[in-house]
Amino acid sequence: MIEKTLAIIKPDAIKKNVIGEIISMITKAGFKIHGMKYTKINKEQAGSFYEVHKERQFYSDLVDYMSSGPIVPIALEKENAIEDFRKLIGSTDPAQADEGTVRKLYGTSKSNNAIHGSDSVENGINEIGFFFSKSEIEKCRM
Ligand code: CMP
C-alpha cells in the first residue's frame, strides 16, 4: 500500500550542513518527495507538533530544541513508507541505530538525532497536514 510519512531534518543536521546527504539517502531509498520547505517553528508550534509526548520528561527540552533553529520538513510517499522510513533512519538513540542509517551517520544523541519520521499511517497524514496545505501538495503533484 502507498503510504505517506513526514520527515523533518532537525536543527542539529542543518548545523552539520548535511541536508543534501540526507535527502540523497531518502530519494535513493525510493521515497518520492511531495513537499519540502526550509523553515523555523516557534515553541508553541513545536509543542503542538509533539503534543503526544507532553507528559514525557523530555517534552520541554524537545520543544525548545525543535524551535531552536531551522528545520526541513519533507512530505514523502512510498509503498510501505512508514516502516521503510523508520528502517532508513534507525533507532531514536543514534548509539543504538544500525550502521548506515541516517541517525547512526548524522545523529549525536536522543534529542539531537538528525531526523524525525512519522510512526503510523494516521500520524503520517496528520503530520504532513501540520506543515503543508492540501493545495500546496496538489500544486506540485507530477
Ligand atoms: P522523533 O522521531 O522526532 O520523535 C520524538 C522525539 O523525542 C524523538 O525523535 C527524540 O528526538 C525525542 N526523544 C525521545 N526519547 C527521548 C529521550 N529519552 N530523551 C530525549 N529526547 C527523546
PDB file of C-alpha atoms and ligand atoms in Angstrom:
ATOM      1  CA  MET A   1       0.000   0.000   0.000  1.00  0.00           C
ATOM      2  CA  ILE A   2       1.262   3.501  -0.838  1.00  0.00           C
ATOM      3  CA  GLU A   3       1.727   5.381   2.450  1.00  0.00           C
ATOM      4  CA  LYS A   4       2.658   8.946   3.399  1.00  0.00           C
ATOM      5  CA  THR A   5       5.221   9.879   6.008  1.00  0.00           C
ATOM      6  CA  LEU A   6       6.650  13.155   7.255  1.00  0.00           C
ATOM      7  CA  ALA A   7      10.398  13.558   7.603  1.00  0.00           C
ATOM      8  CA  ILE A   8      11.881  16.510   9.474  1.00  0.00           C
ATOM      9  CA  ILE A   9      15.577  17.202   9.109  1.00  0.00           C
ATOM     10  CA  LYS A  10      16.310  18.593  12.580  1.00  0.00           C
ATOM     11  CA  PRO A  11      18.389  21.614  13.666  1.00  0.00           C
ATOM     12  CA  ASP A  12      21.495  19.533  14.528  1.00  0.00           C
ATOM     13  CA  ALA A  13      21.663  18.088  10.987  1.00  0.00           C
ATOM     14  CA  ILE A  14      21.146  21.555   9.489  1.00  0.00           C
ATOM     15  CA  LYS A  15      24.067  22.830  11.628  1.00  0.00           C
ATOM     16  CA  LYS A  16      26.213  19.928  10.373  1.00  0.00           C
ATOM     17  CA  ASN A  17      25.386  21.022   6.811  1.00  0.00           C
ATOM     18  CA  VAL A  18      24.181  17.546   5.760  1.00  0.00           C
ATOM     19  CA  ILE A  19      20.753  18.385   4.297  1.00  0.00           C
ATOM     20  CA  GLY A  20      21.883  17.214   0.849  1.00  0.00           C
ATOM     21  CA  GLU A  21      23.372  13.956   2.105  1.00  0.00           C
ATOM     22  CA  ILE A  22      20.160  13.105   3.993  1.00  0.00           C
ATOM     23  CA  ILE A  23      17.842  13.969   1.080  1.00  0.00           C
ATOM     24  CA  SER A  24      20.040  11.828  -1.171  1.00  0.00           C
ATOM     25  CA  MET A  25      19.635   8.840   1.184  1.00  0.00           C
ATOM     26  CA  ILE A  26      15.858   9.380   1.188  1.00  0.00           C
ATOM     27  CA  THR A  27      15.468   9.535  -2.597  1.00  0.00           C
ATOM     28  CA  LYS A  28      17.933   6.663  -3.208  1.00  0.00           C
ATOM     29  CA  ALA A  29      15.717   4.553  -0.918  1.00  0.00           C
ATOM     30  CA  GLY A  30      12.824   5.125  -3.332  1.00  0.00           C
ATOM     31  CA  PHE A  31      10.806   7.790  -1.497  1.00  0.00           C
ATOM     32  CA  LYS A  32       9.030  10.397  -3.632  1.00  0.00           C
ATOM     33  CA  ILE A  33       9.087  13.992  -2.357  1.00  0.00           C
ATOM     34  CA  HIS A  34       5.686  15.741  -2.489  1.00  0.00           C
ATOM     35  CA  GLY A  35       6.512  18.769  -0.366  1.00  0.00           C
ATOM     36  CA  MET A  36       9.604  20.273   1.194  1.00  0.00           C
ATOM     37  CA  LYS A  37      10.430  23.545   2.930  1.00  0.00           C
ATOM     38  CA  TYR A  38      13.257  25.224   4.835  1.00  0.00           C
ATOM     39  CA  THR A  39      11.550  26.818   7.813  1.00  0.00           C
ATOM     40  CA  LYS A  40      11.586  27.504  11.552  1.00  0.00           C
ATOM     41  CA  ILE A  41       8.812  26.822  14.063  1.00  0.00           C
ATOM     42  CA  ASN A  42       8.179  28.613  17.346  1.00  0.00           C
ATOM     43  CA  LYS A  43       7.774  26.959  20.758  1.00  0.00           C
ATOM     44  CA  GLU A  44       4.002  26.899  20.510  1.00  0.00           C
ATOM     45  CA  GLN A  45       4.104  25.124  17.145  1.00  0.00           C
ATOM     46  CA  ALA A  46       6.767  22.646  18.340  1.00  0.00           C
ATOM     47  CA  GLY A  47       4.698  21.970  21.464  1.00  0.00           C
ATOM     48  CA  SER A  48       1.645  21.297  19.369  1.00  0.00           C
ATOM     49  CA  PHE A  49       3.505  19.061  16.897  1.00  0.00           C
ATOM     50  CA  TYR A  50       4.905  16.912  19.722  1.00  0.00           C
ATOM     51  CA  GLU A  51       1.801  17.108  21.935  1.00  0.00           C
ATOM     52  CA  VAL A  52       1.625  13.322  22.107  1.00  0.00           C
ATOM     53  CA  HIS A  53       4.817  13.470  24.222  1.00  0.00           C
ATOM     54  CA  LYS A  54       3.620  16.225  26.570  1.00  0.00           C
ATOM     55  CA  GLU A  55       3.648  14.015  29.666  1.00  0.00           C
ATOM     56  CA  ARG A  56       7.201  12.829  28.965  1.00  0.00           C
ATOM     57  CA  GLN A  57      10.061  14.226  30.989  1.00  0.00           C
ATOM     58  CA  PHE A  58      11.952  15.259  27.823  1.00  0.00           C
ATOM     59  CA  TYR A  59       8.997  17.226  26.339  1.00  0.00           C
ATOM     60  CA  SER A  60      10.111  20.703  27.330  1.00  0.00           C
ATOM     61  CA  ASP A  61      13.688  20.126  26.066  1.00  0.00           C
ATOM     62  CA  LEU A  62      12.278  18.647  22.855  1.00  0.00           C
ATOM     63  CA  VAL A  63      10.084  21.720  22.277  1.00  0.00           C
ATOM     64  CA  ASP A  64      12.995  24.096  22.996  1.00  0.00           C
ATOM     65  CA  TYR A  65      15.287  22.149  20.711  1.00  0.00           C
ATOM     66  CA  MET A  66      12.904  21.828  17.748  1.00  0.00           C
ATOM     67  CA  SER A  67      12.226  25.571  17.855  1.00  0.00           C
ATOM     68  CA  SER A  68      15.916  26.476  18.288  1.00  0.00           C
ATOM     69  CA  GLY A  69      16.871  26.626  14.609  1.00  0.00           C
ATOM     70  CA  PRO A  70      15.775  25.956  11.048  1.00  0.00           C
ATOM     71  CA  ILE A  71      14.284  22.593  10.100  1.00  0.00           C
ATOM     72  CA  VAL A  72      13.403  20.915   6.787  1.00  0.00           C
ATOM     73  CA  PRO A  73      10.015  19.147   6.819  1.00  0.00           C
ATOM     74  CA  ILE A  74       9.568  16.820   3.834  1.00  0.00           C
ATOM     75  CA  ALA A  75       6.305  15.130   2.768  1.00  0.00           C
ATOM     76  CA  LEU A  76       7.118  11.679   1.409  1.00  0.00           C
ATOM     77  CA  GLU A  77       5.251   8.837  -0.306  1.00  0.00           C
ATOM     78  CA  LYS A  78       6.223   5.258  -0.962  1.00  0.00           C
ATOM     79  CA  GLU A  79       4.919   1.722  -0.743  1.00  0.00           C
ATOM     80  CA  ASN A  80       5.203   0.761   2.963  1.00  0.00           C
ATOM     81  CA  ALA A  81       6.603   4.243   3.705  1.00  0.00           C
ATOM     82  CA  ILE A  82       6.151   4.250   7.490  1.00  0.00           C
ATOM     83  CA  GLU A  83       8.127   1.074   8.188  1.00  0.00           C
ATOM     84  CA  ASP A  84      10.688   1.594   5.422  1.00  0.00           C
ATOM     85  CA  PHE A  85      11.423   5.159   6.531  1.00  0.00           C
ATOM     86  CA  ARG A  86      11.880   4.132  10.141  1.00  0.00           C
ATOM     87  CA  LYS A  87      14.351   1.464   8.968  1.00  0.00           C
ATOM     88  CA  LEU A  88      16.204   4.066   6.892  1.00  0.00           C
ATOM     89  CA  ILE A  89      16.563   6.494   9.813  1.00  0.00           C
ATOM     90  CA  GLY A  90      17.316   3.927  12.565  1.00  0.00           C
ATOM     91  CA  SER A  91      16.615   3.907  16.314  1.00  0.00           C
ATOM     92  CA  THR A  92      15.771   7.087  18.250  1.00  0.00           C
ATOM     93  CA  ASP A  93      19.118   6.823  20.046  1.00  0.00           C
ATOM     94  CA  PRO A  94      21.893   7.150  17.426  1.00  0.00           C
ATOM     95  CA  ALA A  95      24.140   4.960  19.610  1.00  0.00           C
ATOM     96  CA  GLN A  96      21.649   2.089  19.183  1.00  0.00           C
ATOM     97  CA  ALA A  97      20.955   2.744  15.481  1.00  0.00           C
ATOM     98  CA  ASP A  98      22.068   0.253  12.821  1.00  0.00           C
ATOM     99  CA  GLU A  99      25.137   1.047  10.712  1.00  0.00           C
ATOM    100  CA  GLY A 100      24.335   3.041   7.596  1.00  0.00           C
ATOM    101  CA  THR A 101      21.148   4.607   8.983  1.00  0.00           C
ATOM    102  CA  VAL A 102      20.637   8.380   8.970  1.00  0.00           C
ATOM    103  CA  ARG A 103      20.752   8.659  12.755  1.00  0.00           C
ATOM    104  CA  LYS A 104      23.878   6.491  13.031  1.00  0.00           C
ATOM    105  CA  LEU A 105      25.630   8.620  10.419  1.00  0.00           C
ATOM    106  CA  TYR A 106      24.456  12.076  11.458  1.00  0.00           C
ATOM    107  CA  GLY A 107      22.801  11.966  14.917  1.00  0.00           C
ATOM    108  CA  THR A 108      24.628  12.597  18.175  1.00  0.00           C
ATOM    109  CA  SER A 109      22.080  11.947  20.961  1.00  0.00           C
ATOM    110  CA  LYS A 110      18.416  11.036  21.537  1.00  0.00           C
ATOM    111  CA  SER A 111      17.406  14.657  21.254  1.00  0.00           C
ATOM    112  CA  ASN A 112      19.912  15.652  18.556  1.00  0.00           C
ATOM    113  CA  ASN A 113      19.061  12.679  16.373  1.00  0.00           C
ATOM    114  CA  ALA A 114      19.147  14.409  12.973  1.00  0.00           C
ATOM    115  CA  ILE A 115      15.736  13.388  11.664  1.00  0.00           C
ATOM    116  CA  HIS A 116      12.109  12.681  12.521  1.00  0.00           C
ATOM    117  CA  GLY A 117       9.845  10.114  10.859  1.00  0.00           C
ATOM    118  CA  SER A 118       6.108   9.513  11.416  1.00  0.00           C
ATOM    119  CA  ASP A 119       5.321   6.415  13.488  1.00  0.00           C
ATOM    120  CA  SER A 120       1.979   5.386  11.917  1.00  0.00           C
ATOM    121  CA  VAL A 121      -0.068   5.816   8.742  1.00  0.00           C
ATOM    122  CA  GLU A 122      -2.516   8.084  10.588  1.00  0.00           C
ATOM    123  CA  ASN A 123       0.266  10.243  12.049  1.00  0.00           C
ATOM    124  CA  GLY A 124       1.957  10.441   8.639  1.00  0.00           C
ATOM    125  CA  ILE A 125      -1.169  12.066   7.159  1.00  0.00           C
ATOM    126  CA  ASN A 126      -1.718  14.350  10.169  1.00  0.00           C
ATOM    127  CA  GLU A 127       1.923  15.421  10.440  1.00  0.00           C
ATOM    128  CA  ILE A 128       2.121  16.272   6.714  1.00  0.00           C
ATOM    129  CA  GLY A 129      -1.015  18.380   7.248  1.00  0.00           C
ATOM    130  CA  PHE A 130       0.790  20.244  10.048  1.00  0.00           C
ATOM    131  CA  PHE A 131       3.396  21.619   7.631  1.00  0.00           C
ATOM    132  CA  PHE A 132       1.708  21.532   4.203  1.00  0.00           C
ATOM    133  CA  SER A 133      -1.737  22.553   2.978  1.00  0.00           C
ATOM    134  CA  LYS A 134      -3.562  20.161   0.623  1.00  0.00           C
ATOM    135  CA  SER A 135      -3.316  22.763  -2.147  1.00  0.00           C
ATOM    136  CA  GLU A 136       0.481  23.060  -1.711  1.00  0.00           C
ATOM    137  CA  ILE A 137       0.826  19.292  -2.114  1.00  0.00           C
ATOM    138  CA  GLU A 138      -1.635  19.111  -5.053  1.00  0.00           C
ATOM    139  CA  LYS A 139       0.001  22.028  -6.882  1.00  0.00           C
ATOM    140  CA  CYS A 140       3.316  20.172  -7.019  1.00  0.00           C
ATOM    141  CA  ARG A 141       1.950  16.706  -7.825  1.00  0.00           C
ATOM    142  CA  MET A 142       3.533  15.343 -11.029  1.00  0.00           C
TER     143      MET A 142
HETATM  144  P1  CMP B   1      11.292  11.994  16.951  1.00  0.00           P
HETATM  145  O1  CMP B   1      11.268  10.889  15.950  1.00  0.00           O
HETATM  146  O2  CMP B   1      11.326  13.379  16.442  1.00  0.00           O
HETATM  147  O3  CMP B   1      10.042  11.838  17.935  1.00  0.00           O
HETATM  148  C1  CMP B   1      10.045  12.293  19.269  1.00  0.00           C
HETATM  149  C2  CMP B   1      11.386  12.771  19.698  1.00  0.00           C
HETATM  150  O4  CMP B   1      11.583  12.866  21.083  1.00  0.00           O
HETATM  151  C3  CMP B   1      12.444  11.764  19.250  1.00  0.00           C
HETATM  152  O5  CMP B   1      12.583  11.791  17.858  1.00  0.00           O
HETATM  153  C4  CMP B   1      13.642  12.203  20.048  1.00  0.00           C
HETATM  154  O6  CMP B   1      14.366  13.241  19.432  1.00  0.00           O
HETATM  155  C5  CMP B   1      12.974  12.714  21.305  1.00  0.00           C
HETATM  156  N1  CMP B   1      13.177  11.748  22.384  1.00  0.00           N
HETATM  157  C6  CMP B   1      12.638  10.542  22.505  1.00  0.00           C
HETATM  158  N2  CMP B   1      13.058   9.943  23.642  1.00  0.00           N
HETATM  159  C7  CMP B   1      13.880  10.829  24.243  1.00  0.00           C
HETATM  160  C8  CMP B   1      14.624  10.798  25.436  1.00  0.00           C
HETATM  161  N3  CMP B   1      14.596   9.745  26.264  1.00  0.00           N
HETATM  162  N4  CMP B   1      15.376  11.862  25.732  1.00  0.00           N
HETATM  163  C9  CMP B   1      15.380  12.941  24.920  1.00  0.00           C
HETATM  164  N5  CMP B   1      14.692  13.024  23.757  1.00  0.00           N
HETATM  165  C10 CMP B   1      13.956  11.966  23.418  1.00  0.00           C
END
